[in-house]
Short mmCIF file of C-alpha atoms and ligand atoms in Angstrom, two decimals:
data_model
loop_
_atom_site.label_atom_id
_atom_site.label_comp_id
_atom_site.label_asym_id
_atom_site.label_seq_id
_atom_site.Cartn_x
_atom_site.Cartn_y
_atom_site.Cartn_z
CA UNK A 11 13.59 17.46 16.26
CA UNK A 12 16.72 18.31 13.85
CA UNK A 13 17.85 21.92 13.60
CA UNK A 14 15.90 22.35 10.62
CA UNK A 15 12.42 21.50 12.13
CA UNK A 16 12.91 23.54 14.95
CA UNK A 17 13.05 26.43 11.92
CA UNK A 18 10.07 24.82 10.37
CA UNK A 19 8.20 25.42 13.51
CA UNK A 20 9.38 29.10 13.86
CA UNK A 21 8.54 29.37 10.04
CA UNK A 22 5.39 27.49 10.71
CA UNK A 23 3.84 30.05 13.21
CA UNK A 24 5.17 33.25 11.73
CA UNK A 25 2.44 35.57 10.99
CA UNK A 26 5.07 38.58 9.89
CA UNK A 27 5.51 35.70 6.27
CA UNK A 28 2.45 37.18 5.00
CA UNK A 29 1.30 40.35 3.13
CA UNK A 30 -0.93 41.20 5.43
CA UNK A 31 1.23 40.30 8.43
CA UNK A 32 -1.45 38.01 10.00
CA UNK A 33 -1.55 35.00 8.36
CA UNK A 34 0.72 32.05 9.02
CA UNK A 35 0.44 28.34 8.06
CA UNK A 36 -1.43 27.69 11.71
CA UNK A 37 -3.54 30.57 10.88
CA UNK A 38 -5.48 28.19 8.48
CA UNK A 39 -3.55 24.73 10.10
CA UNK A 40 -4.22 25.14 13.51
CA UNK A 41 -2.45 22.40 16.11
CA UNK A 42 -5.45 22.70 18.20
CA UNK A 43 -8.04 21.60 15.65
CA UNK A 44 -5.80 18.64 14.33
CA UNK A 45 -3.67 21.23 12.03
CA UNK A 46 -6.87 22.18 10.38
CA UNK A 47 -9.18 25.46 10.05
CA UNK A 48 -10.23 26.30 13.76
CA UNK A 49 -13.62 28.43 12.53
CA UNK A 50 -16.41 27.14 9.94
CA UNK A 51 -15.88 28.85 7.41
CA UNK A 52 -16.29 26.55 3.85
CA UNK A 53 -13.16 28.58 2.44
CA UNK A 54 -10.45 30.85 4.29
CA UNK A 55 -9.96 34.28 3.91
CA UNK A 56 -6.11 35.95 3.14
CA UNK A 57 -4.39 38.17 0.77
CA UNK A 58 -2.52 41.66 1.74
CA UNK A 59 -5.54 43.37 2.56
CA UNK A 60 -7.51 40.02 4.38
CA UNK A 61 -10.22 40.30 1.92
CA UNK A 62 -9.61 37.11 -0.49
CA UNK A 63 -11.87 34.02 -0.20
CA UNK A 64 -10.01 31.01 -0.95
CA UNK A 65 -11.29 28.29 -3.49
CA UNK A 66 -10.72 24.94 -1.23
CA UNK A 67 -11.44 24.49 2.15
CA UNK A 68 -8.43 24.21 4.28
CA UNK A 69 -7.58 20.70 4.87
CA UNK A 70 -5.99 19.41 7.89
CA UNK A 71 -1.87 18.68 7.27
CA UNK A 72 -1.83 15.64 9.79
CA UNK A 73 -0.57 12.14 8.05
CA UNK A 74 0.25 13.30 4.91
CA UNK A 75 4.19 12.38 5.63
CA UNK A 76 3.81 9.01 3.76
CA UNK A 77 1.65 10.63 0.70
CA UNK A 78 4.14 10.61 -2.26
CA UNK A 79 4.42 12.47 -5.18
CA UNK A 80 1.74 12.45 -8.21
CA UNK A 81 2.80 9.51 -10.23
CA UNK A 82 0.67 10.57 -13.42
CA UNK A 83 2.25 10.03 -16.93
CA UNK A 84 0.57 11.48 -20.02
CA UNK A 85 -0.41 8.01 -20.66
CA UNK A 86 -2.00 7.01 -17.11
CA UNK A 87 -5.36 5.85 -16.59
CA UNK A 88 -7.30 8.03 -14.26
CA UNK A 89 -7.60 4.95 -11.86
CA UNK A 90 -3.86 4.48 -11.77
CA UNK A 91 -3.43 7.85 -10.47
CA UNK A 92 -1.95 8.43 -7.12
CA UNK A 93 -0.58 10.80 -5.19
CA UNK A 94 0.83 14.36 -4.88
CA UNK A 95 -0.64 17.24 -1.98
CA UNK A 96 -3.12 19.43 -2.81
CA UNK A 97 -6.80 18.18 -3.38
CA UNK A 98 -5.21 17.89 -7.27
CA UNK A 99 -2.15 16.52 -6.41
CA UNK A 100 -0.04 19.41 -8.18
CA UNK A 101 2.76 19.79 -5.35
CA UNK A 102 5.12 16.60 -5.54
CA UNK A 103 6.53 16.98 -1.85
CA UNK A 104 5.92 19.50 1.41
CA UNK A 105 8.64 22.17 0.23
CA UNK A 106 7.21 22.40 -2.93
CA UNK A 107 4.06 22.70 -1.77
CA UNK A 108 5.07 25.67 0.81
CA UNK A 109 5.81 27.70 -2.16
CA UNK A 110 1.69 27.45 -2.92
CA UNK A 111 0.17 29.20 0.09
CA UNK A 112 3.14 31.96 0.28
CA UNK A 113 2.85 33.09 -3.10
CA UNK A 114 -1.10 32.34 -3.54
CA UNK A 115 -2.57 36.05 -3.73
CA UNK A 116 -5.72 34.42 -2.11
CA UNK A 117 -3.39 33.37 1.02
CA UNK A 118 -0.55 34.92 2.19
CA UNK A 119 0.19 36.84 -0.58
CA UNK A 120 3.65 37.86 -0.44
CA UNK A 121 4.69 39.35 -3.95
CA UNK A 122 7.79 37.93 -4.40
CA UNK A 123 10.87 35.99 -3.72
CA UNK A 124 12.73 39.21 -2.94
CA UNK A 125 9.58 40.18 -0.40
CA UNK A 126 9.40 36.95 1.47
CA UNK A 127 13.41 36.76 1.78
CA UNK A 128 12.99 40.46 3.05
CA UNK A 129 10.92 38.98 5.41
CA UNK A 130 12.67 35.94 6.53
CA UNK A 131 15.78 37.73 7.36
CA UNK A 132 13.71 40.57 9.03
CA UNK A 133 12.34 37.28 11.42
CA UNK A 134 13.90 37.19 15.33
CA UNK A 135 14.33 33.80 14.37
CA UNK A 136 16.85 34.39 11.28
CA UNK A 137 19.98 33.12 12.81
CA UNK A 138 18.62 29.77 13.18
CA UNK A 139 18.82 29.25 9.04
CA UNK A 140 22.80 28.87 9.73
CA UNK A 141 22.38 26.54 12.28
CA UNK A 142 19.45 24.23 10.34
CA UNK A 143 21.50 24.72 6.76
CA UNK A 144 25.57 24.08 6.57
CA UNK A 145 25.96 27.12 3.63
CA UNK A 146 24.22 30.09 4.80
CA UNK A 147 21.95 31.35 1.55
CA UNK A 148 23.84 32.89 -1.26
CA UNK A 149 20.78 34.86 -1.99
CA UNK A 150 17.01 35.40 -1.81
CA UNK A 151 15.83 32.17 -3.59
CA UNK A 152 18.02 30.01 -1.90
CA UNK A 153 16.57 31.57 1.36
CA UNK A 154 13.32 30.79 0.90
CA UNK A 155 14.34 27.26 -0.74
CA UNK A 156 15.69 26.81 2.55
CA UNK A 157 12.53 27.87 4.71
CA UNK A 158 10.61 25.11 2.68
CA UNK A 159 12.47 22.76 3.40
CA UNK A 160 12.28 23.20 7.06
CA UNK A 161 8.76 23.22 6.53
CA UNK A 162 8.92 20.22 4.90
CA UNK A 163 11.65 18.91 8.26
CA UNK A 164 9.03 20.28 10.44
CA UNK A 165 5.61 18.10 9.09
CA UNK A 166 8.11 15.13 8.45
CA UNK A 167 9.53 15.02 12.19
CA UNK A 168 7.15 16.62 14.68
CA UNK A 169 5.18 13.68 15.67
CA UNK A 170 2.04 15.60 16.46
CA UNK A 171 1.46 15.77 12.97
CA UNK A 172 1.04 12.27 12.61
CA UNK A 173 0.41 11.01 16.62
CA UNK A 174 -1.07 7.94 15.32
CA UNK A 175 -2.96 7.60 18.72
CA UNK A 176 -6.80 7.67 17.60
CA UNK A 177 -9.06 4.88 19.49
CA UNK A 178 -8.50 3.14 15.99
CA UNK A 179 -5.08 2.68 16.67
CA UNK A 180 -5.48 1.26 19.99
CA UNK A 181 -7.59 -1.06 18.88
CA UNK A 182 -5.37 -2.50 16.38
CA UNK A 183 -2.63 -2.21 18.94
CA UNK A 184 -4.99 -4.61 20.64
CA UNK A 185 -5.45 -2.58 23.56
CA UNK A 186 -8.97 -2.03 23.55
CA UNK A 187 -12.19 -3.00 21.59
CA UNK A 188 -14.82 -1.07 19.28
CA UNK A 189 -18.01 -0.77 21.16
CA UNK A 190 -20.40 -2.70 19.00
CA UNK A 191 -21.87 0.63 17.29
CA UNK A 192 -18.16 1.44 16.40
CA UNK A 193 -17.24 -2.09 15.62
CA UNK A 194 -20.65 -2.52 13.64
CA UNK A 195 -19.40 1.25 11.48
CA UNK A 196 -16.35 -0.60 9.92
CA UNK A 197 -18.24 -3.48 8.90
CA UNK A 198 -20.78 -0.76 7.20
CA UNK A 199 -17.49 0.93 6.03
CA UNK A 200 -15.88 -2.16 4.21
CA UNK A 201 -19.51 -3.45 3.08
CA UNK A 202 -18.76 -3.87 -1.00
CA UNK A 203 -22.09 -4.10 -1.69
CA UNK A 204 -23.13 -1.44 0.35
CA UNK A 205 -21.29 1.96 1.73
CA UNK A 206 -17.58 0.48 -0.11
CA UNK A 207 -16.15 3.70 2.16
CA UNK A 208 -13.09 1.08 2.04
CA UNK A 209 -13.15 0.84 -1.69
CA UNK A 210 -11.54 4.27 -1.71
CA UNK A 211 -10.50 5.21 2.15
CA UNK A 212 -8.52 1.97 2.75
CA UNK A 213 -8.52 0.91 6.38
CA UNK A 214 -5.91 -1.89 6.44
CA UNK A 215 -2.39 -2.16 7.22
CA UNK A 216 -0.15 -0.91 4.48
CA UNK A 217 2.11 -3.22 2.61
CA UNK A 218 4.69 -2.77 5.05
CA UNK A 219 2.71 -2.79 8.07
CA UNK A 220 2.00 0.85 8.85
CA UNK A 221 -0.74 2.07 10.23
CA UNK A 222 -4.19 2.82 8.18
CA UNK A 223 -4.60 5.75 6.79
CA UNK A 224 -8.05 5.91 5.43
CA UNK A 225 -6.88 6.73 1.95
CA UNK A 226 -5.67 4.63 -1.39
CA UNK A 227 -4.08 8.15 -2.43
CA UNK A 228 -5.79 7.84 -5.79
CA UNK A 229 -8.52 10.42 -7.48
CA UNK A 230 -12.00 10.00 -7.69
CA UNK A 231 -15.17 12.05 -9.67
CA UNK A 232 -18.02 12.16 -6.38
CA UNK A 233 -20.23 15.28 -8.32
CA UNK A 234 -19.95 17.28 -5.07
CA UNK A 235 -22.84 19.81 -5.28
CA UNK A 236 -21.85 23.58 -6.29
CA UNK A 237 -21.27 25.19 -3.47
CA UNK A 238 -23.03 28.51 -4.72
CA UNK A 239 -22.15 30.55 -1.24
CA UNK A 240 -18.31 30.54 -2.64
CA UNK A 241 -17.03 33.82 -4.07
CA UNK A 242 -15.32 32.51 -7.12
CA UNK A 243 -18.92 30.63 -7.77
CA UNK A 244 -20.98 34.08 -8.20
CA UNK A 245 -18.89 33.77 -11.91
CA UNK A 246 -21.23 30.73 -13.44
CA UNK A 247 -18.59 30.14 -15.98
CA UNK A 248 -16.01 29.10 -12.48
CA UNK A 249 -15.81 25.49 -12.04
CA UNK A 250 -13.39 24.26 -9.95
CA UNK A 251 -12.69 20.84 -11.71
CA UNK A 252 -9.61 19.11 -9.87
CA UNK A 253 -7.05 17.31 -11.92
CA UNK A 254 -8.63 18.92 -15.05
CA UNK A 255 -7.84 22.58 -13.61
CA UNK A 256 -7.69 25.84 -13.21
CA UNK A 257 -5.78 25.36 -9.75
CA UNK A 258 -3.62 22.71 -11.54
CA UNK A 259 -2.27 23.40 -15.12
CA UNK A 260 -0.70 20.41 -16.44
CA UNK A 261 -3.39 18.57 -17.14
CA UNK A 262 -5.46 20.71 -19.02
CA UNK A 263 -7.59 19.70 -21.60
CA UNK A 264 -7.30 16.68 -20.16
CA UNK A 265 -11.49 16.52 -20.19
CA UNK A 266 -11.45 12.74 -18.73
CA UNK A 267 -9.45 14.19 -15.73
CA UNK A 268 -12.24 16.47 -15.26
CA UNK A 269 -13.77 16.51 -11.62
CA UNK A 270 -11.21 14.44 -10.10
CA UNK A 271 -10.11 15.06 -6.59
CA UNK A 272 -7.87 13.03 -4.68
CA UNK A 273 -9.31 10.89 -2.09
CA UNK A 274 -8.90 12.03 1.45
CA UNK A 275 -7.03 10.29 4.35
CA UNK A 276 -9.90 10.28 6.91
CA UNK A 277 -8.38 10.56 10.30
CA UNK A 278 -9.41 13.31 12.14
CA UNK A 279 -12.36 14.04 10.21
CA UNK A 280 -14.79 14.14 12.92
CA UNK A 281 -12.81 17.12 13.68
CA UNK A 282 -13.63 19.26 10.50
CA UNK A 283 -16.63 21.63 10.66
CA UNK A 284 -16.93 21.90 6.45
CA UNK A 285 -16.13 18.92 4.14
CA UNK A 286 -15.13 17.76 0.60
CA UNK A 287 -13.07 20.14 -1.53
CA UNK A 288 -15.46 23.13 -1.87
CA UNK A 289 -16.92 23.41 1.77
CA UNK A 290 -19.99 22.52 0.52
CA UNK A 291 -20.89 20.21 3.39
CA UNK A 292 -20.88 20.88 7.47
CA UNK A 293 -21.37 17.69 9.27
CA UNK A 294 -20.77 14.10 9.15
CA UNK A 295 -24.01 13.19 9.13
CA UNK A 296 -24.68 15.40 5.65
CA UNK A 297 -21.67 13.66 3.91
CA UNK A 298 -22.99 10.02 4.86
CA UNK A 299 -26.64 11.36 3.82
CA UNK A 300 -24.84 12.51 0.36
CA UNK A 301 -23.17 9.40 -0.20
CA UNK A 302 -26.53 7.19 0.15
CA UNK A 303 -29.01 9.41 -1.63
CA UNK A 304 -26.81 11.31 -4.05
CA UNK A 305 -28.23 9.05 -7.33
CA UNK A 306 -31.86 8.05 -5.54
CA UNK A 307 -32.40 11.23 -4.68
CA UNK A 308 -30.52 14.09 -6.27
CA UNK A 309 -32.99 17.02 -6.39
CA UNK A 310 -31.95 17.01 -2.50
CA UNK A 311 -28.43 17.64 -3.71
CA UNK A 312 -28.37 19.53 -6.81
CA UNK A 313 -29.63 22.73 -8.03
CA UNK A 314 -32.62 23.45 -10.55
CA UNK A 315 -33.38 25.29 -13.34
CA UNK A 316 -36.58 25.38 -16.05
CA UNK A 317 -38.12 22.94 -12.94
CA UNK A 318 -35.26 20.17 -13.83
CA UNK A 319 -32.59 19.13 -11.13
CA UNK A 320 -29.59 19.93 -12.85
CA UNK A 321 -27.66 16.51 -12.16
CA UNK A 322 -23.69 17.01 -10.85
CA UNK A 323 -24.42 20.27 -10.68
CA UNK A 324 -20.67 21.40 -10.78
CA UNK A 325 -19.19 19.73 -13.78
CA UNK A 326 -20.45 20.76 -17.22
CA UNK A 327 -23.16 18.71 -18.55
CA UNK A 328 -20.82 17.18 -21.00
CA UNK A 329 -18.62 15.12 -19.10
CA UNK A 330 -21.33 13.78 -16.42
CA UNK A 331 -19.89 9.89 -17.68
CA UNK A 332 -16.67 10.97 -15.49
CA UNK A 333 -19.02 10.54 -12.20
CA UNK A 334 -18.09 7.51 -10.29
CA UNK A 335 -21.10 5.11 -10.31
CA UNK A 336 -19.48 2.60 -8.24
CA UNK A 337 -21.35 1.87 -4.70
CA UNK A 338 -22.59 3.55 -2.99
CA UNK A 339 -23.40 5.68 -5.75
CA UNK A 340 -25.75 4.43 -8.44
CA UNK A 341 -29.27 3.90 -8.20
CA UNK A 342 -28.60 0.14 -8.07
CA UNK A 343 -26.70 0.46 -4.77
CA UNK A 344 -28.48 -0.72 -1.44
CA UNK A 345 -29.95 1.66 0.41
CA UNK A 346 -27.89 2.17 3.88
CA UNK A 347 -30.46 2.19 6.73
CA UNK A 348 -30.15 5.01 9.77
CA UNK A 349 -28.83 2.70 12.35
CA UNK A 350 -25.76 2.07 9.08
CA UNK A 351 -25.34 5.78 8.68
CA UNK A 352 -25.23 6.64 12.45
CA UNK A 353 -23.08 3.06 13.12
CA UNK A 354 -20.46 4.47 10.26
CA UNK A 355 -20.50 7.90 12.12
CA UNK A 356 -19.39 6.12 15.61
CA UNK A 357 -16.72 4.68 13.15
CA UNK A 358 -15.37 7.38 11.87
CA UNK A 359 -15.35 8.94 15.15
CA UNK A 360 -12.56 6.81 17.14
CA UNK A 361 -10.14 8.21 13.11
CA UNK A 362 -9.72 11.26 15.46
CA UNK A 363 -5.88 11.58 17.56
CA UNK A 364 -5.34 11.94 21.63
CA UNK A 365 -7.83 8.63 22.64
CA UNK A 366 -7.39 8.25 25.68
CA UNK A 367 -7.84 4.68 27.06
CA UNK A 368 -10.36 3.94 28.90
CA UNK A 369 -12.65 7.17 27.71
CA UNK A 370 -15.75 6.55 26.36
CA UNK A 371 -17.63 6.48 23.31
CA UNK A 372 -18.70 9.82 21.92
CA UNK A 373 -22.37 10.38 22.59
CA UNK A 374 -24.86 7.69 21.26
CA UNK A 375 -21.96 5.34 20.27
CA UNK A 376 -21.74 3.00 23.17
C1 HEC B 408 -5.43 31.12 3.94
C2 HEC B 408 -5.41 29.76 4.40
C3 HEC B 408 -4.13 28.96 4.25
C4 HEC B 408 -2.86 29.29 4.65
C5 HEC B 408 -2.39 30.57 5.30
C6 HEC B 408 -2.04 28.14 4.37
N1 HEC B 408 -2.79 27.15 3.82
FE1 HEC B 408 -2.19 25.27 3.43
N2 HEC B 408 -3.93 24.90 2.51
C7 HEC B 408 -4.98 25.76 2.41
C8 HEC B 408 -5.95 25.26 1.46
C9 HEC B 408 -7.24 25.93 1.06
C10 HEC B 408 -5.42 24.05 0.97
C11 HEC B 408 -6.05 23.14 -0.11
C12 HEC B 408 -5.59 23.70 -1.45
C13 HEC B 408 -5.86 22.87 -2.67
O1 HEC B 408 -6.24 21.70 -2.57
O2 HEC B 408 -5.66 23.41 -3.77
C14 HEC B 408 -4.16 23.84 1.66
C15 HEC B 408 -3.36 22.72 1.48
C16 HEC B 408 -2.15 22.52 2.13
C17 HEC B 408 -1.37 21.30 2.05
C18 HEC B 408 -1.73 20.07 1.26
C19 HEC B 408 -2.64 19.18 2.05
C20 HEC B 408 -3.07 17.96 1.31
O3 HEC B 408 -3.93 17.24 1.82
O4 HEC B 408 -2.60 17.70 0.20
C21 HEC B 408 -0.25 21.51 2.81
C22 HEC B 408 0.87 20.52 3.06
C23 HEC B 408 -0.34 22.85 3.34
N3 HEC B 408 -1.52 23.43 2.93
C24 HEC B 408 0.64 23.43 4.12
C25 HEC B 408 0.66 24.81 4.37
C26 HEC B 408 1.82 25.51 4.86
C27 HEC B 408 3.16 24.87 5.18
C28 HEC B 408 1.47 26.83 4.98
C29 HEC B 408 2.34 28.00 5.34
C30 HEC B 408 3.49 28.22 4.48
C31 HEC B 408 0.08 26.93 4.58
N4 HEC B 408 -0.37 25.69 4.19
C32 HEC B 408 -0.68 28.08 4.62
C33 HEC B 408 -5.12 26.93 3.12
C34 HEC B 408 -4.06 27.62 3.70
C1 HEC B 409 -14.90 6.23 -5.25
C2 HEC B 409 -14.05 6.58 -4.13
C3 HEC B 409 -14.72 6.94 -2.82
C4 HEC B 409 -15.65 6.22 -2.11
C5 HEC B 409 -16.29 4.89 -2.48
C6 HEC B 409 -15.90 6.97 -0.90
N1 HEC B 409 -15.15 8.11 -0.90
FE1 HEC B 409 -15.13 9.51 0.56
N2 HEC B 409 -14.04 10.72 -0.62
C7 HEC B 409 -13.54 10.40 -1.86
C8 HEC B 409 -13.03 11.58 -2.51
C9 HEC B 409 -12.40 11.66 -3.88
C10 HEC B 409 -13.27 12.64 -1.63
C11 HEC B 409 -12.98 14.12 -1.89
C12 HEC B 409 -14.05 14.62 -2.83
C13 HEC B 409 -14.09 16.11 -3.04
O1 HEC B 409 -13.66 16.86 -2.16
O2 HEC B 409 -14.56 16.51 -4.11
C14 HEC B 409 -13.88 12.06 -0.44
C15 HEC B 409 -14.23 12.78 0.70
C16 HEC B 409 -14.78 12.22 1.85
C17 HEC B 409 -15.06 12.95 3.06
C18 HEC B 409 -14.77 14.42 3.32
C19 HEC B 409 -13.38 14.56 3.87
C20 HEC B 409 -12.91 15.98 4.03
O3 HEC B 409 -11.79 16.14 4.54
O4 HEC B 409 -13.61 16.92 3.65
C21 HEC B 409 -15.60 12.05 3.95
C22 HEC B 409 -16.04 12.32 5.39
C23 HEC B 409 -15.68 10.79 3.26
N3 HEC B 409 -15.17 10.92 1.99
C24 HEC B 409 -16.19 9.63 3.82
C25 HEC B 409 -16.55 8.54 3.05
C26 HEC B 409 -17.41 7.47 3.53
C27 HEC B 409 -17.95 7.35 4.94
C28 HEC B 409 -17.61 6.64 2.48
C29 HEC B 409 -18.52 5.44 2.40
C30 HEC B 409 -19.92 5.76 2.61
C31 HEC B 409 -16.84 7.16 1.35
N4 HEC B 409 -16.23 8.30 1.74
C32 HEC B 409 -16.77 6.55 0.09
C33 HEC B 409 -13.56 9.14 -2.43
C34 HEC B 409 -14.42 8.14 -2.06
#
């Protein structure tokens, strides 16, 4: 890795870059658990005193290297959207986005510019800035400019944040074959008429040959349920709605942006112990379940009041039309059966990195 990444790494792991002194990026990105959270929890906990629950649940930071900036105009259509990090694509590239989690009073909370230079050039590792940058920092902006950027070196260049080396990619590789539960998952997963995972979570070969990677980068309105055990949800007037806002600022107003997230890659997610944007979710199984059921059967989903299911429970009840309706949603949709739901779980299971050949299917999928 270049100079700079090296930096990035040091930067990466740094606990002292916090307000609290015991957060760093791995804290909530661990390596171990494919640089995502390594607990359960549905949101993180930071800020100077370790006592702020975050809004999102923490999202792994593997294969986002080809995910370019947000491409929206004031005149795009919602479906032309693409791109950007952040579940509302407001950070156009990994430095930018570094500046998020440092300053985020929720996260690592460091108060300033001045305070995270202070502690940059407090690091053991502070020399290393004049051998990853040719002019040493004129002063504390350009410090901490600098430190993003070899974040940015570091996600870019350290291959085990994008190993491509899941069972997936040995089987495009041509080294070794789905077992049929697997094999039968992805034909589930593409189905138009029925799950259309692939609709959204593309699984071919880019337009220049690269690897899958599970995503079309665009935004879509799911109506995933309130999670009502989230701090910032005790306020009923909170709603956490994407594009739209309050996270992102830009767009607000912008009511037919409202509830728009942007689609996930999916490798790795049979890794994650809480799903979808809010944590609301904590297995595989539940998400699939969700996906068939969430229009034929929503008072599983949603959450009542006066005896009615209150439908999309966390977008206000004027802009329910911004719900996708597209299969598998909609009551039209074909029902997927159990032996589709538990064949797309054996797919999604050989999305997660280190296959090894020859290992075998996880439990129930050979
Ligand atoms: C307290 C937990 C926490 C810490 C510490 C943290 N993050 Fe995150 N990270 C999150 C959450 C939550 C999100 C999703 C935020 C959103 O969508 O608004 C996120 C999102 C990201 C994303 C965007 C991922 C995507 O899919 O678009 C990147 C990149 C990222 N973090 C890198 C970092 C780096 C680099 C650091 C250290 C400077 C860091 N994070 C520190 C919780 C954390
Ligand atoms: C209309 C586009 C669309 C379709 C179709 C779709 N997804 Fe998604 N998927 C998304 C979006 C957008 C999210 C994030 C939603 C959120 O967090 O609010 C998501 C999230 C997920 C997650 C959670 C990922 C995480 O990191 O938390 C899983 C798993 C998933 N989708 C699997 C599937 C499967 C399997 C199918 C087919 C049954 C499917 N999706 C169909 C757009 C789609």
């Amino acid at each position: 890795m270049s100079a700079k990444a090296q930096l990035g790494e040091k930067i990466f792991l740094d606990q002292s870059l916090s307000g609290s002194g015991r957060l760093s990026c791995a804290s909530c990105h661990n390596p171990a658990f494919a640089h995502g959270p390594p607990n359960a929890l549905a949101v993180q906990i930071g800020g100077s005193q370790s006592n702020q629950a975050g809004l999102r649940a923490a999202p792994s930071l593997r294969y986002l290297e080809r995910l370019g900036g947000f491409n929206g105009t004031p005149a795009s259509k919602v479906e032309d959207l693409r791109g950007g990090l952040m579940a509302d694509g407001r950070a156009d590239s990994l430095a930018a986005q570094a500046f998020l989690p440092w300053f985020n009073p929720r996260e690592m909370d460091n108060g300033s510019v001045a305070d995270l230079a202070r502690r940059l050039r407090g690091a053991a590792y502070a020399s290393q800035f004049l051998t990853a940058f040719a002019t040493p920092a004129a002063d504390d902006s350009t410090l901490v400019t600098q430190a993003s950027e070899a974040l940015q070196a570091l996600q870019v260049e350290d291959t085990r944040f994008h190993p491509y080396d899941s069972k997936s990619d040995f089987v495009l590789a041509g080294k070794v074959r789905f077992s049929l539960p697997e094999g039968r998952g992805l034909m589930v997963f593409s189905d138009k008429q029925g799950a259309n995972c692939a609709s959204c979570h593309s699984p071919d070969l880019s337009s220049s040959g690269q690897p899958p990677l599970f995503t079309n980068f665009g935004y879509a309105a799911l109506a995933v349920p309130r999670n009502t055990k989230l701090s910032v949800n005790q306020d009923p007037n909170f709603r956490d709605l994407g594009l739209c806002g309050p996270s992102r600022t830009d767009l607000a107003g912008r009511t037919e942006l409202c509830g728009f997230f942007r689609t996930p890659g999916l490798r790795n997610v049979a890794e994650r112990k809480v799903f979808f944007h809010n944590g609301v979710m904590s297995s595989l199984a539940q998400v699939l379940d969700f996906y068939n059921t969430r229009d034929r059967e929503p008072a599983r989903w949603y959450s009542s009041a006066d005896g009615q299911t209150v439908l999309y429970d966390d977008l206000p009840q004027s802009l329910l039309g911004n719900v996708n309706q597209v299969a598998p949603f909609g009551a039209q949709a074909r029902r997927l059966s159990a032996q589709e739901l538990a064949d797309l779980e054996c797919f999604l299971r050989t999305l997660s990195d280190g296959y090894v050949l020859g290992a075998p299917s996880f439990v129930g999928c050979n």
